[in-house]
Coordinates of C-alpha atoms in Angstrom, one line a residue:
M23 CA -9.9 -13.4 -47.6
S24 CA -12.4 -11.3 -45.6
A25 CA -15.2 -13.8 -46.2
T26 CA -13.0 -16.7 -45.1
F27 CA -11.9 -14.8 -42.0
R28 CA -15.5 -14.1 -41.0
R29 CA -16.2 -17.8 -41.3
R30 CA -13.3 -18.6 -39.0
L31 CA -14.7 -16.4 -36.3
Q32 CA -18.2 -17.8 -36.4
R33 CA -17.5 -20.4 -33.8
G34 CA -17.0 -17.9 -31.0
A35 CA -19.3 -15.1 -32.4
A36 CA -22.3 -15.9 -30.2
S37 CA -20.6 -15.7 -26.8
T38 CA -18.5 -12.7 -27.7
A39 CA -21.5 -10.8 -29.1
V40 CA -23.4 -11.4 -25.9
A41 CA -20.5 -10.2 -23.8
A42 CA -20.0 -7.2 -26.0
L43 CA -23.7 -6.2 -25.6
V44 CA -23.6 -6.6 -21.8
L45 CA -20.5 -4.4 -21.6
A46 CA -21.9 -1.8 -24.0
A47 CA -25.2 -1.6 -22.1
L48 CA -23.4 -1.0 -18.8
T49 CA -21.1 1.6 -20.3
A50 CA -23.7 3.5 -22.2
S51 CA -26.7 3.5 -19.9
Q52 CA -25.4 2.6 -16.4
A53 CA -28.0 -0.1 -16.3
P54 CA -30.0 -0.5 -13.1
G55 CA -28.4 -2.8 -10.7
A56 CA -24.8 -2.1 -11.8
A57 CA -24.0 -0.1 -8.7
E58 CA -25.5 -2.8 -6.5
A59 CA -23.4 -5.5 -8.3
A60 CA -20.3 -3.4 -7.9
A61 CA -21.0 -3.0 -4.2
A62 CA -21.5 -6.7 -3.8
R63 CA -18.3 -7.4 -5.7
K64 CA -16.3 -5.4 -3.2
Q65 CA -17.5 -7.7 -0.4
Q66 CA -16.5 -10.8 -2.3
P67 CA -13.3 -12.4 -1.1
P68 CA -10.5 -12.8 -3.7
P69 CA -10.2 -16.2 -5.3
P70 CA -8.1 -18.9 -3.6
A71 CA -4.4 -18.5 -4.1
D72 CA -4.3 -21.9 -5.9
T73 CA -7.0 -20.9 -8.5
P74 CA -5.6 -21.7 -11.9
I75 CA -4.7 -18.8 -14.1
D76 CA -7.5 -19.6 -16.6
G77 CA -9.9 -20.7 -13.8
G78 CA -9.9 -24.3 -15.0
T79 CA -12.0 -23.2 -18.0
T80 CA -12.3 -24.8 -21.5
Y81 CA -9.3 -25.3 -23.7
Y82 CA -8.6 -26.7 -27.1
T83 CA -7.6 -30.4 -27.0
D84 CA -6.3 -30.8 -30.6
L85 CA -2.9 -32.3 -30.8
P86 CA -0.2 -31.4 -33.3
P87 CA 0.5 -33.4 -36.4
L88 CA 3.2 -36.1 -36.2
N89 CA 5.2 -34.9 -39.2
S90 CA 7.9 -32.3 -38.6
P91 CA 6.8 -28.6 -39.0
V92 CA 8.8 -27.7 -42.2
P93 CA 7.6 -24.4 -43.6
P94 CA 6.5 -23.6 -47.1
R95 CA 9.2 -22.5 -49.6
G96 CA 10.1 -18.8 -49.2
S97 CA 8.4 -18.3 -45.8
H98 CA 10.2 -16.8 -42.8
H99 CA 11.4 -19.8 -40.9
T100 CA 12.1 -19.8 -37.2
G101 CA 13.1 -23.4 -36.6
S102 CA 16.1 -25.5 -37.5
H103 CA 14.7 -27.3 -40.7
P104 CA 15.5 -26.1 -44.2
A105 CA 12.7 -24.2 -45.9
D106 CA 12.6 -26.4 -49.0
S107 CA 9.3 -28.2 -48.9
A108 CA 5.7 -27.8 -47.7
G109 CA 4.9 -28.6 -44.1
P110 CA 1.8 -28.7 -41.9
A111 CA -0.2 -25.5 -41.7
E112 CA -0.3 -25.8 -37.9
A113 CA 3.4 -24.8 -37.9
G114 CA 2.5 -21.3 -39.1
L115 CA 2.2 -18.6 -36.4
P116 CA 0.4 -15.3 -37.1
A117 CA 3.0 -12.5 -37.4
T118 CA 1.8 -10.3 -34.5
V119 CA 1.2 -13.2 -32.2
L120 CA 4.7 -14.6 -32.9
A121 CA 6.2 -11.2 -32.4
A122 CA 4.4 -10.9 -29.0
Y123 CA 5.8 -14.3 -27.8
K124 CA 9.3 -13.4 -28.8
K125 CA 9.1 -10.0 -27.2
A126 CA 8.0 -11.5 -24.0
E127 CA 10.9 -14.0 -24.1
S128 CA 13.3 -11.2 -24.6
A129 CA 11.8 -9.1 -21.8
L130 CA 12.0 -12.1 -19.3
D131 CA 15.6 -12.9 -20.5
G132 CA 16.6 -9.4 -19.3
S133 CA 14.6 -9.3 -16.1
D134 CA 14.8 -13.0 -15.1
P135 CA 17.5 -14.8 -17.1
G136 CA 17.6 -17.7 -14.7
C137 CA 14.0 -18.6 -15.8
R138 CA 15.1 -19.4 -19.4
L139 CA 11.6 -18.9 -20.7
P140 CA 11.3 -20.2 -24.3
W141 CA 8.8 -18.4 -26.5
Q142 CA 7.7 -21.7 -27.9
L143 CA 6.2 -22.5 -24.4
L144 CA 4.0 -19.3 -24.7
A145 CA 3.0 -20.5 -28.2
G146 CA 2.0 -23.9 -26.9
I147 CA -0.2 -22.3 -24.2
G148 CA -1.6 -19.7 -26.7
K149 CA -2.5 -22.6 -29.0
V150 CA -4.4 -24.5 -26.3
E151 CA -6.0 -21.5 -24.7
S152 CA -7.2 -19.5 -27.7
G153 CA -5.9 -21.0 -30.9
Q154 CA -3.2 -18.3 -31.2
A155 CA -5.8 -15.5 -30.7
R156 CA -8.2 -17.2 -33.1
G157 CA -5.7 -17.6 -35.8
G158 CA -4.2 -14.1 -35.3
A159 CA -7.4 -12.1 -35.3
V160 CA -5.7 -9.0 -33.9
D161 CA -5.1 -5.4 -35.0
A162 CA -1.7 -3.8 -35.6
E163 CA -1.2 -3.1 -31.9
G164 CA -2.0 -6.7 -31.0
T165 CA -5.5 -6.3 -29.5
T166 CA -8.0 -8.9 -30.5
L167 CA -10.6 -7.7 -33.0
Q168 CA -13.4 -9.3 -30.9
P169 CA -13.3 -10.3 -27.2
I170 CA -12.1 -13.8 -26.6
L171 CA -14.2 -15.0 -23.6
G172 CA -14.4 -18.3 -21.8
P173 CA -17.6 -19.7 -20.3
Q174 CA -19.1 -18.3 -17.1
L175 CA -17.1 -19.5 -14.1
N176 CA -20.2 -20.4 -12.1
G177 CA -19.0 -23.7 -10.7
H178 CA -20.8 -25.9 -13.3
G179 CA -17.9 -27.9 -14.6
F180 CA -15.3 -25.2 -13.8
A181 CA -14.1 -23.1 -10.9
R182 CA -16.7 -20.9 -9.2
I183 CA -15.6 -17.3 -9.2
T184 CA -18.2 -14.6 -8.5
D185 CA -17.6 -11.3 -10.3
T186 CA -14.4 -9.4 -9.3
D187 CA -14.1 -6.7 -11.9
G188 CA -17.6 -5.4 -12.3
G189 CA -17.6 -6.6 -15.9
R190 CA -14.7 -4.4 -16.8
Y191 CA -12.8 -7.1 -18.7
D192 CA -15.4 -9.8 -19.4
G193 CA -18.7 -7.9 -19.6
D194 CA -20.2 -10.2 -16.9
V195 CA -21.3 -8.7 -13.6
T196 CA -22.3 -12.0 -11.9
H197 CA -19.3 -14.3 -12.5
D198 CA -15.8 -14.0 -13.9
R199 CA -14.8 -15.4 -17.3
A200 CA -11.4 -16.1 -18.8
V201 CA -10.4 -13.2 -21.1
G202 CA -8.1 -12.7 -24.0
P203 CA -5.5 -14.7 -26.0
M204 CA -3.9 -16.2 -22.9
Q205 CA -7.3 -16.6 -21.1
F206 CA -6.6 -14.8 -17.8
I207 CA -9.5 -14.6 -15.3
P208 CA -10.0 -10.9 -14.2
S209 CA -9.2 -11.7 -10.6
T210 CA -5.9 -13.1 -11.6
W211 CA -5.1 -10.4 -14.0
S212 CA -5.7 -7.6 -11.5
Q213 CA -5.3 -9.2 -8.1
G214 CA -3.7 -12.5 -8.2
G215 CA 0.0 -11.7 -8.8
P216 CA 2.9 -10.8 -6.5
D217 CA 1.8 -8.7 -3.5
R218 CA -1.8 -9.0 -4.8
T219 CA -1.1 -6.4 -7.5
G220 CA -2.0 -8.8 -10.3
W221 CA -0.2 -10.6 -13.1
G222 CA -1.3 -8.0 -15.6
A223 CA 1.6 -6.5 -17.7
D224 CA 2.2 -3.8 -20.3
G225 CA 4.0 -5.7 -23.0
N226 CA 3.7 -3.2 -25.9
G227 CA 4.6 -0.1 -23.9
D228 CA 1.4 1.8 -24.4
G229 CA 0.9 2.4 -20.7
K230 CA -2.0 0.0 -20.3
K231 CA -2.4 -3.5 -19.1
D232 CA -5.0 -5.1 -21.3
P233 CA -5.7 -8.9 -21.2
N234 CA -7.1 -8.6 -24.7
N235 CA -3.8 -7.5 -26.1
V236 CA -1.5 -10.3 -27.1
Y237 CA 1.7 -8.4 -26.2
D238 CA 0.4 -7.7 -22.7
A239 CA -1.1 -11.1 -22.2
A240 CA 2.1 -12.9 -23.4
L241 CA 4.3 -10.9 -21.0
A242 CA 2.0 -11.5 -18.1
A243 CA 1.9 -15.3 -18.9
G244 CA 5.7 -15.3 -19.0
R245 CA 6.0 -13.5 -15.7
Y246 CA 3.6 -16.1 -14.1
L247 CA 5.5 -19.1 -15.6
C248 CA 8.8 -17.7 -14.3
A249 CA 7.4 -16.9 -10.8
G250 CA 9.0 -18.4 -7.7
G251 CA 12.5 -18.7 -9.1
R252 CA 11.5 -21.3 -11.6
D253 CA 14.0 -22.6 -14.2
L254 CA 11.9 -23.7 -17.1
S255 CA 14.8 -25.7 -18.6
D256 CA 14.1 -28.0 -15.6
Q257 CA 11.3 -30.5 -16.4
G258 CA 9.9 -30.3 -12.8
D259 CA 9.7 -26.5 -12.8
L260 CA 8.2 -26.6 -16.4
D261 CA 5.5 -29.0 -15.4
H262 CA 4.6 -27.1 -12.2
A263 CA 4.4 -23.8 -14.2
I264 CA 2.0 -25.3 -16.8
L265 CA -0.1 -27.0 -14.2
G266 CA -0.5 -23.7 -12.4
Y267 CA -2.1 -22.4 -15.6
N268 CA -4.7 -25.2 -15.6
N269 CA -4.3 -28.0 -13.0
S270 CA -5.0 -31.0 -15.4
D271 CA -2.7 -33.8 -16.5
A272 CA -4.4 -33.8 -19.9
Y273 CA -3.8 -30.0 -20.2
L274 CA -0.2 -30.5 -19.3
R275 CA 0.3 -33.2 -21.9
T276 CA -1.5 -31.1 -24.6
V277 CA 0.6 -28.0 -23.9
L278 CA 3.8 -30.0 -23.9
S279 CA 2.9 -31.6 -27.2
W280 CA 2.5 -28.2 -28.9
Y281 CA 5.6 -26.9 -27.1
G282 CA 7.7 -29.8 -28.5
F283 CA 6.1 -29.3 -32.0
Y284 CA 7.0 -25.6 -32.1
R285 CA 10.5 -26.3 -30.9
H286 CA 11.1 -28.3 -34.1
G287 CA 10.4 -25.3 -36.3
T288 CA 7.8 -22.8 -37.2
H289 CA 7.2 -20.1 -39.8
E290 CA 5.5 -16.7 -39.9
I291 CA 2.2 -16.2 -41.6
P292 CA 0.0 -13.2 -42.0
D293 CA -2.4 -12.3 -39.2
G294 CA -5.8 -13.9 -39.6
R295 CA -4.4 -16.9 -41.5
G296 CA -3.7 -19.2 -38.6
V297 CA -5.2 -22.7 -38.4
L298 CA -8.0 -22.8 -35.9
P299 CA -8.4 -25.8 -33.5
E300 CA -11.7 -27.7 -33.5
R301 CA -12.0 -29.7 -30.3
R302 CA -12.5 -28.2 -26.9
R303 CA -12.8 -29.6 -23.4
E304 CA -16.3 -29.3 -22.2
P305 CA -17.7 -28.8 -18.7
R306 CA -18.4 -31.8 -16.6
T307 CA -22.2 -32.1 -15.8
A308 CA -24.2 -34.3 -13.5
G309 CA -24.2 -37.9 -14.7
D310 CA -21.5 -37.2 -17.3
D311 CA -18.9 -40.0 -17.4
R312 CA -16.3 -37.8 -19.1
D313 CA -13.1 -37.3 -17.2
T314 CA -12.1 -33.6 -17.1
R315 CA -8.5 -34.6 -16.5
T316 CA -8.5 -36.1 -20.1
G317 CA -9.9 -33.0 -21.8
G318 CA -13.6 -33.7 -21.2
V319 CA -13.8 -36.9 -23.2
P320 CA -13.9 -40.5 -21.9
A321 CA -10.8 -41.4 -20.0
G322 CA -8.1 -43.0 -22.1
R323 CA -9.1 -41.1 -25.3
G324 CA -8.9 -37.6 -26.6
S325 CA -6.2 -35.0 -26.2
G326 CA -4.4 -36.3 -23.2
G327 CA -4.8 -40.1 -23.5
T328 CA -4.7 -40.7 -27.2
P329 CA -2.1 -43.4 -28.1
D330 CA 0.3 -42.5 -30.9
K331 CA -1.3 -45.1 -33.2
D332 CA -4.7 -43.4 -32.9
R333 CA -3.1 -40.1 -34.0
R334 CA -1.6 -41.4 -37.2
P335 CA -3.4 -40.6 -40.5
G336 CA -6.0 -43.4 -41.0
G337 CA -6.0 -44.4 -37.3
S338 CA -9.1 -44.7 -35.1
G339 CA -10.3 -43.0 -31.9
T340 CA -11.2 -39.5 -31.1
G341 CA -7.6 -38.4 -31.4
S342 CA -7.3 -39.6 -35.0
H343 CA -6.1 -37.1 -37.5
K344 CA -7.9 -38.9 -40.3
P345 CA -10.1 -36.3 -41.9
G346 CA -13.7 -37.3 -42.0
K347 CA -17.0 -35.7 -43.0
G348 CA -17.1 -32.1 -41.7
Q349 CA -13.6 -32.3 -40.2
H350 CA -11.0 -29.6 -40.8
H351 CA -8.6 -30.5 -43.5
P352 CA -6.0 -27.7 -43.7
G353 CA -5.1 -26.5 -47.2
K354 CA -7.4 -29.0 -49.0
P355 CA -10.0 -27.5 -51.4
G356 CA -13.5 -28.5 -50.7
G357 CA -13.1 -28.6 -46.9
T358 CA -15.4 -27.2 -44.2
D359 CA -15.9 -23.5 -43.5
H360 CA -12.5 -23.5 -41.8
T361 CA -10.8 -24.1 -45.1
P362 CA -9.8 -21.2 -47.3
G363 CA -12.1 -21.4 -50.4
G364 CA -15.1 -22.6 -48.4
G365 CA -17.4 -25.4 -49.5
T366 CA -18.4 -28.6 -47.8
G367 CA -18.0 -32.3 -48.5
T368 CA -15.8 -35.3 -47.6
P369 CA -12.2 -35.8 -48.8
T370 CA -12.1 -38.2 -51.7
H371 CA -8.9 -40.0 -50.5
E372 CA -6.8 -40.8 -47.5
P373 CA -3.9 -38.5 -46.8
T374 CA -0.5 -40.0 -47.5
P375 CA 1.2 -41.1 -44.3
T376 CA 4.2 -39.0 -43.4
P377 CA 7.5 -40.9 -43.2
K378 CA 9.0 -41.0 -39.7
P379 CA 11.7 -38.4 -39.1
P380 CA 15.2 -39.6 -38.7
A381 CA 16.1 -40.6 -35.2
E382 CA 17.5 -37.9 -33.0
P383 CA 21.3 -38.1 -32.4
R384 CA 22.1 -39.9 -29.2
L385 CA 24.3 -38.1 -26.7
T386 CA 27.3 -40.2 -25.7
T387 CA 29.8 -37.6 -24.5
L388 CA 30.1 -34.3 -22.6
T389 CA 33.2 -32.4 -23.5
R390 CA 34.5 -29.5 -21.4
V391 CA 34.9 -26.2 -23.2
G392 CA 37.9 -24.2 -22.0
D393 CA 41.0 -25.5 -20.1
K394 CA 41.2 -22.9 -17.3
D395 CA 39.7 -23.5 -14.0
L396 CA 37.1 -21.0 -12.6
T397 CA 38.2 -18.2 -10.4
A398 CA 36.5 -15.4 -8.5
T399 CA 36.9 -13.0 -5.6
A400 CA 34.8 -13.6 -2.6
G401 CA 31.3 -12.1 -3.1
D402 CA 31.8 -11.5 -6.8
E403 CA 30.7 -13.4 -10.0
F404 CA 33.1 -15.8 -11.6
T405 CA 34.6 -14.4 -14.7
A406 CA 33.7 -17.4 -16.9
A407 CA 30.7 -19.8 -16.9
P408 CA 31.1 -23.6 -16.8
T409 CA 30.4 -24.7 -20.4
V410 CA 30.2 -28.2 -22.0
R411 CA 29.6 -29.5 -25.5
A412 CA 27.2 -32.5 -26.0
E413 CA 28.4 -34.9 -28.7
D414 CA 27.2 -38.1 -30.3
A415 CA 29.3 -41.2 -31.0
A416 CA 30.6 -39.5 -34.3
G417 CA 31.7 -36.4 -32.4
K418 CA 28.8 -34.3 -33.8
P419 CA 27.0 -31.8 -31.7
V420 CA 23.7 -32.8 -30.0
A421 CA 21.1 -30.1 -29.7
G422 CA 18.2 -30.0 -27.2
A423 CA 20.0 -32.2 -24.6
P424 CA 19.4 -31.2 -20.9
V425 CA 22.6 -30.8 -18.9
R426 CA 22.5 -30.3 -15.1
F427 CA 25.2 -28.2 -13.3
T428 CA 25.6 -28.9 -9.6
L429 CA 27.4 -27.1 -6.8
P430 CA 28.3 -28.5 -3.4
A431 CA 26.1 -26.7 -0.8
S432 CA 29.1 -26.0 1.4
A433 CA 30.9 -24.0 -1.3
G434 CA 28.8 -20.9 -0.6
A435 CA 28.6 -20.2 -4.3
R436 CA 25.2 -20.0 -5.9
F437 CA 23.5 -19.8 -9.3
P438 CA 20.7 -17.1 -9.7
G439 CA 17.8 -17.6 -7.4
D440 CA 20.2 -18.9 -4.6
R441 CA 20.3 -22.3 -6.4
T442 CA 22.9 -25.0 -6.2
T443 CA 21.5 -26.9 -9.2
V444 CA 20.4 -25.6 -12.6
T445 CA 19.5 -27.4 -15.8
V446 CA 20.4 -26.0 -19.2
T447 CA 19.4 -27.3 -22.7
T448 CA 22.1 -27.5 -25.4
G449 CA 21.8 -25.2 -28.4
K450 CA 22.2 -26.0 -32.1
D451 CA 26.0 -26.1 -31.6
G452 CA 25.6 -28.6 -28.8
L453 CA 26.8 -26.1 -26.2
A454 CA 25.4 -25.6 -22.7
A455 CA 26.7 -22.9 -20.5
A456 CA 25.7 -22.5 -16.8
P457 CA 24.1 -19.1 -15.8
A458 CA 26.1 -16.5 -13.9
L459 CA 27.8 -18.1 -10.9
R460 CA 28.4 -15.9 -7.8
A461 CA 31.1 -16.8 -5.2
G462 CA 30.4 -17.0 -1.5
D463 CA 31.9 -14.7 1.1
K464 CA 34.9 -16.9 2.0
A465 CA 38.0 -18.1 0.3
T466 CA 37.6 -21.7 -0.7
T467 CA 38.0 -24.3 -3.5
F468 CA 35.3 -26.6 -4.8
T469 CA 34.1 -28.5 -7.9
V470 CA 31.2 -27.7 -10.3
R471 CA 29.9 -30.9 -11.9
A472 CA 28.1 -31.1 -15.3
T473 CA 26.0 -34.2 -16.0
A474 CA 23.8 -35.2 -18.9
V475 CA 20.2 -35.7 -17.6
D476 CA 18.8 -39.2 -18.2
R477 CA 22.0 -40.2 -20.1
T478 CA 25.0 -42.4 -19.2
A479 CA 27.6 -40.0 -20.5
P480 CA 30.5 -39.4 -18.0
A481 CA 30.2 -36.3 -15.9
V482 CA 32.5 -33.3 -16.4
D483 CA 34.1 -31.5 -13.5
F484 CA 35.3 -27.9 -13.3
G485 CA 37.7 -26.8 -10.5
A486 CA 36.7 -23.5 -8.9
T487 CA 38.7 -21.2 -6.6
V488 CA 37.4 -18.3 -4.6
K489 CA 40.1 -15.8 -3.4
A490 CA 39.7 -13.7 -0.3
K491 CA 38.6 -10.1 -1.0
P492 CA 41.6 -7.8 -0.6
T493 CA 41.6 -5.7 2.5
P494 CA 40.9 -2.0 1.8
K495 CA 44.0 0.2 2.4
A496 CA 44.4 3.6 3.9
D497 CA 47.6 5.7 4.1
T498 CA 46.2 8.7 5.9
L499 CA 43.8 9.3 8.9
T500 CA 42.5 12.8 9.8
R501 CA 39.9 14.2 12.1
T502 CA 36.9 15.8 10.4
S503 CA 36.8 18.6 13.1
D504 CA 39.5 20.6 14.8
K505 CA 37.4 21.3 17.9
P506 CA 39.2 20.5 21.1
L507 CA 38.1 17.4 22.9
T508 CA 37.4 18.1 26.6
A509 CA 35.4 16.5 29.5
T510 CA 35.2 16.6 33.2
A511 CA 36.6 13.7 35.3
G512 CA 33.9 11.1 36.0
K513 CA 31.8 12.4 33.0
A514 CA 31.8 11.4 29.3
F515 CA 32.9 13.2 26.2
A516 CA 30.2 14.4 23.9
E517 CA 28.4 11.8 21.8
D518 CA 30.3 11.0 18.6
A519 CA 33.0 13.4 19.7
V520 CA 35.7 11.8 17.6
E521 CA 35.1 11.3 13.8
I522 CA 37.9 10.5 11.4
K523 CA 38.3 10.2 7.7
A524 CA 40.5 7.6 5.9
T525 CA 42.1 8.1 2.5
Y526 CA 44.4 6.1 0.2
H527 CA 46.5 8.1 -2.3
G528 CA 44.1 11.0 -1.7
A529 CA 40.9 9.0 -2.4
L530 CA 38.3 8.1 0.2
A531 CA 39.0 4.6 1.6
A532 CA 35.9 2.6 2.5
G533 CA 35.8 -0.5 4.6
V534 CA 39.2 0.1 6.2
P535 CA 39.7 -1.7 9.5
V536 CA 40.8 0.7 12.3
T537 CA 42.1 0.1 15.8
A538 CA 41.6 2.7 18.6
T539 CA 43.9 2.6 21.7
M540 CA 44.2 4.9 24.7
V541 CA 48.0 5.2 25.1
T542 CA 50.5 6.7 27.5
D543 CA 52.3 9.9 26.4
D544 CA 55.7 8.2 25.9
P545 CA 56.5 9.3 22.2
D546 CA 59.0 6.4 21.7
H547 CA 57.1 3.6 23.3
P548 CA 53.4 4.3 23.6
V549 CA 51.6 1.5 25.4
E550 CA 48.0 1.1 26.5
N551 CA 47.2 3.5 29.4
D552 CA 45.5 2.0 32.4
K553 CA 44.2 5.3 33.6
G554 CA 42.0 8.1 32.2
P555 CA 39.5 7.9 29.3
Y556 CA 38.1 4.6 28.2
F557 CA 35.4 2.9 26.1
K558 CA 32.7 0.6 27.5
D559 CA 33.0 -3.1 26.8
P560 CA 30.9 -3.7 23.7
G561 CA 30.1 -7.2 25.0
A562 CA 29.1 -6.1 28.5
T563 CA 25.4 -6.0 29.4
G564 CA 23.7 -3.4 31.6
G565 CA 26.3 -0.7 30.9
D566 CA 28.8 -2.1 33.4
E567 CA 31.2 0.8 34.0
D568 CA 33.5 -1.5 36.1
D569 CA 34.6 -3.1 32.8
P570 CA 36.5 -0.2 31.0
V571 CA 38.1 -1.0 27.6
R572 CA 41.0 1.0 26.3
T573 CA 41.6 -0.8 23.0
L574 CA 38.9 -1.3 20.4
T575 CA 39.3 -3.5 17.3
G576 CA 36.9 -4.3 14.5
L577 CA 36.1 -0.6 13.7
T578 CA 35.6 0.0 10.0
T579 CA 35.2 3.1 7.8
D580 CA 31.9 3.5 6.0
D581 CA 31.3 3.9 2.3
E582 CA 32.5 7.5 2.4
G583 CA 35.7 6.6 4.3
L584 CA 34.3 8.0 7.6
L585 CA 34.3 6.5 11.1
K586 CA 32.6 7.8 14.3
L587 CA 34.1 6.3 17.4
P588 CA 31.9 5.0 20.2
K589 CA 31.2 7.2 23.3
I590 CA 34.3 7.9 25.4
Y591 CA 34.0 7.9 29.2
T592 CA 36.4 9.1 31.9
D593 CA 37.4 7.9 35.4
S594 CA 38.6 10.1 38.3
H595 CA 41.9 11.0 36.8
A596 CA 42.4 14.5 35.3
G597 CA 45.0 15.6 32.7
T598 CA 45.8 15.3 29.0
F599 CA 45.5 11.8 27.5
L600 CA 46.2 10.3 24.1
L601 CA 44.0 8.3 21.7
R602 CA 45.9 6.5 19.0
L603 CA 44.2 5.3 15.8
T604 CA 46.0 3.0 13.4
T605 CA 45.5 0.9 10.3
A606 CA 47.2 -2.3 9.0
D607 CA 49.0 -0.2 6.4
G608 CA 50.7 2.0 8.9
A609 CA 48.4 5.0 8.9
V610 CA 48.5 6.7 12.4
L611 CA 46.5 9.5 14.0
T612 CA 47.0 10.7 17.6
V613 CA 44.2 12.6 19.2
K614 CA 44.5 14.6 22.5
L615 CA 41.8 14.2 25.1
K616 CA 41.7 16.8 27.9
V617 CA 40.1 15.8 31.2
A618 CA 39.4 18.6 33.7
P619 CA 39.3 17.9 37.5
A620 CA 36.0 17.1 39.0
R621 CA 34.4 20.0 40.9
S622 CA 34.4 19.6 44.6

């Protein structure tokens, strides 16, 4: 196997060896000019914010086979097909690479569940960017056995990005190169993420962020794809995320082709046994009539523009999967150096065309799951999620159908990311459940509507009720200090002189509304006093003391059940006055305020 593995790596050996030598020379001898290059790098501006993640560099343009990816007998299958017959070798994913994609999906599901990142999308990008880390050429920790480097980003056919990392990641001190299994450019890995801190991530928990490690690179790619509140179950968000990786229509179509292929089923294979792609997009040069939007081949052909008929075994055109002389024929003895067993030569017969898979079930009906309407308290999450089941005409579940859940904007309720619309794909059981739904701040009723995207099935409505949040209660009010409250006529009491504590059944009562009123000393019929201490009108401007207020409403205890009253002023009247504090539940506290005569 080792000889075969070495042959698989030959294609990229030259560029990686050069990069390794440059990096080793800089590290070992501190080559002359390195310091100057580093100083010059510091003066270089960061790349534009819209620079693609991979710098618009090369990528593999191979398309997946047309037959369904059914795994070999006895393999570990991760799709929905039975493992009872041999399938295309392209459906096999190296064990460590597959584990990295799934680990990234799990991490993003916990930190950003509204993104709905599928690991198969990472696999599609990983296939196109690096051939799944060159067929799984990684060690036990997930780090590539040799650097995977893209071409120099010198502006000749790709983006122009002068060195930003001093050769730390790519061994190049003049220009950046895309690095690692997911082909991040150094400036994007270390600078281009949120708050300019970089998209780099630590996916394997070793305390390092290494673009050459498939766990780190997969998590970083997932974070980028989910950025900006994207919901990757929505086709528009999905397309924008992929185009941000490499802004090319052909790239988008190629990634989506592999994404769809992997979603139909994959199987795990040993590291180093992955099928390597063969065709790459090449840089556009002066006088070259190739269209970079179609993968670096003449427009209308190749990865992005190949019609289905040209991809069938025996078809014509550059996108044909008919093996010819020197082409890669997975699993067939006597193939090229990409074929286990080695050797050269031309296949002796045409491959047998694969029968078309049966037609996908057609969604005709959306059925509501659960009879009860949705309820929540203002500001809280609804206790249940709107859920529907997609069915075909025979009443069987339909998997993989996109369902859109929509809220009226006026309802105040929102899905994660402050959204009023989300799209969810049905699972194997045909079920689609909306993500967590949070109620607005006011009591109201509204309708959540579920519709089948691009289908004529009738919509399903869910009634939703938001109840007002209960008013906090307090049965006791007490002062936090027993210090007498005194002031001189015409002056003010000390700042924050009156602080009270509210409790309910002995526990601190937060958020309790309290009313404060200056009252007469009639114990049976206390009414608002028109003389003595007062508050200033909270709505007055310029501190107008001619507008005294002797009743304040809208006061509320804090999270610890405490309330400090606003500053209390006095007029020319001296004597003992009463401040009465009350709650809606009948709690009452009367505080004495003593005002001494003004000095003559």
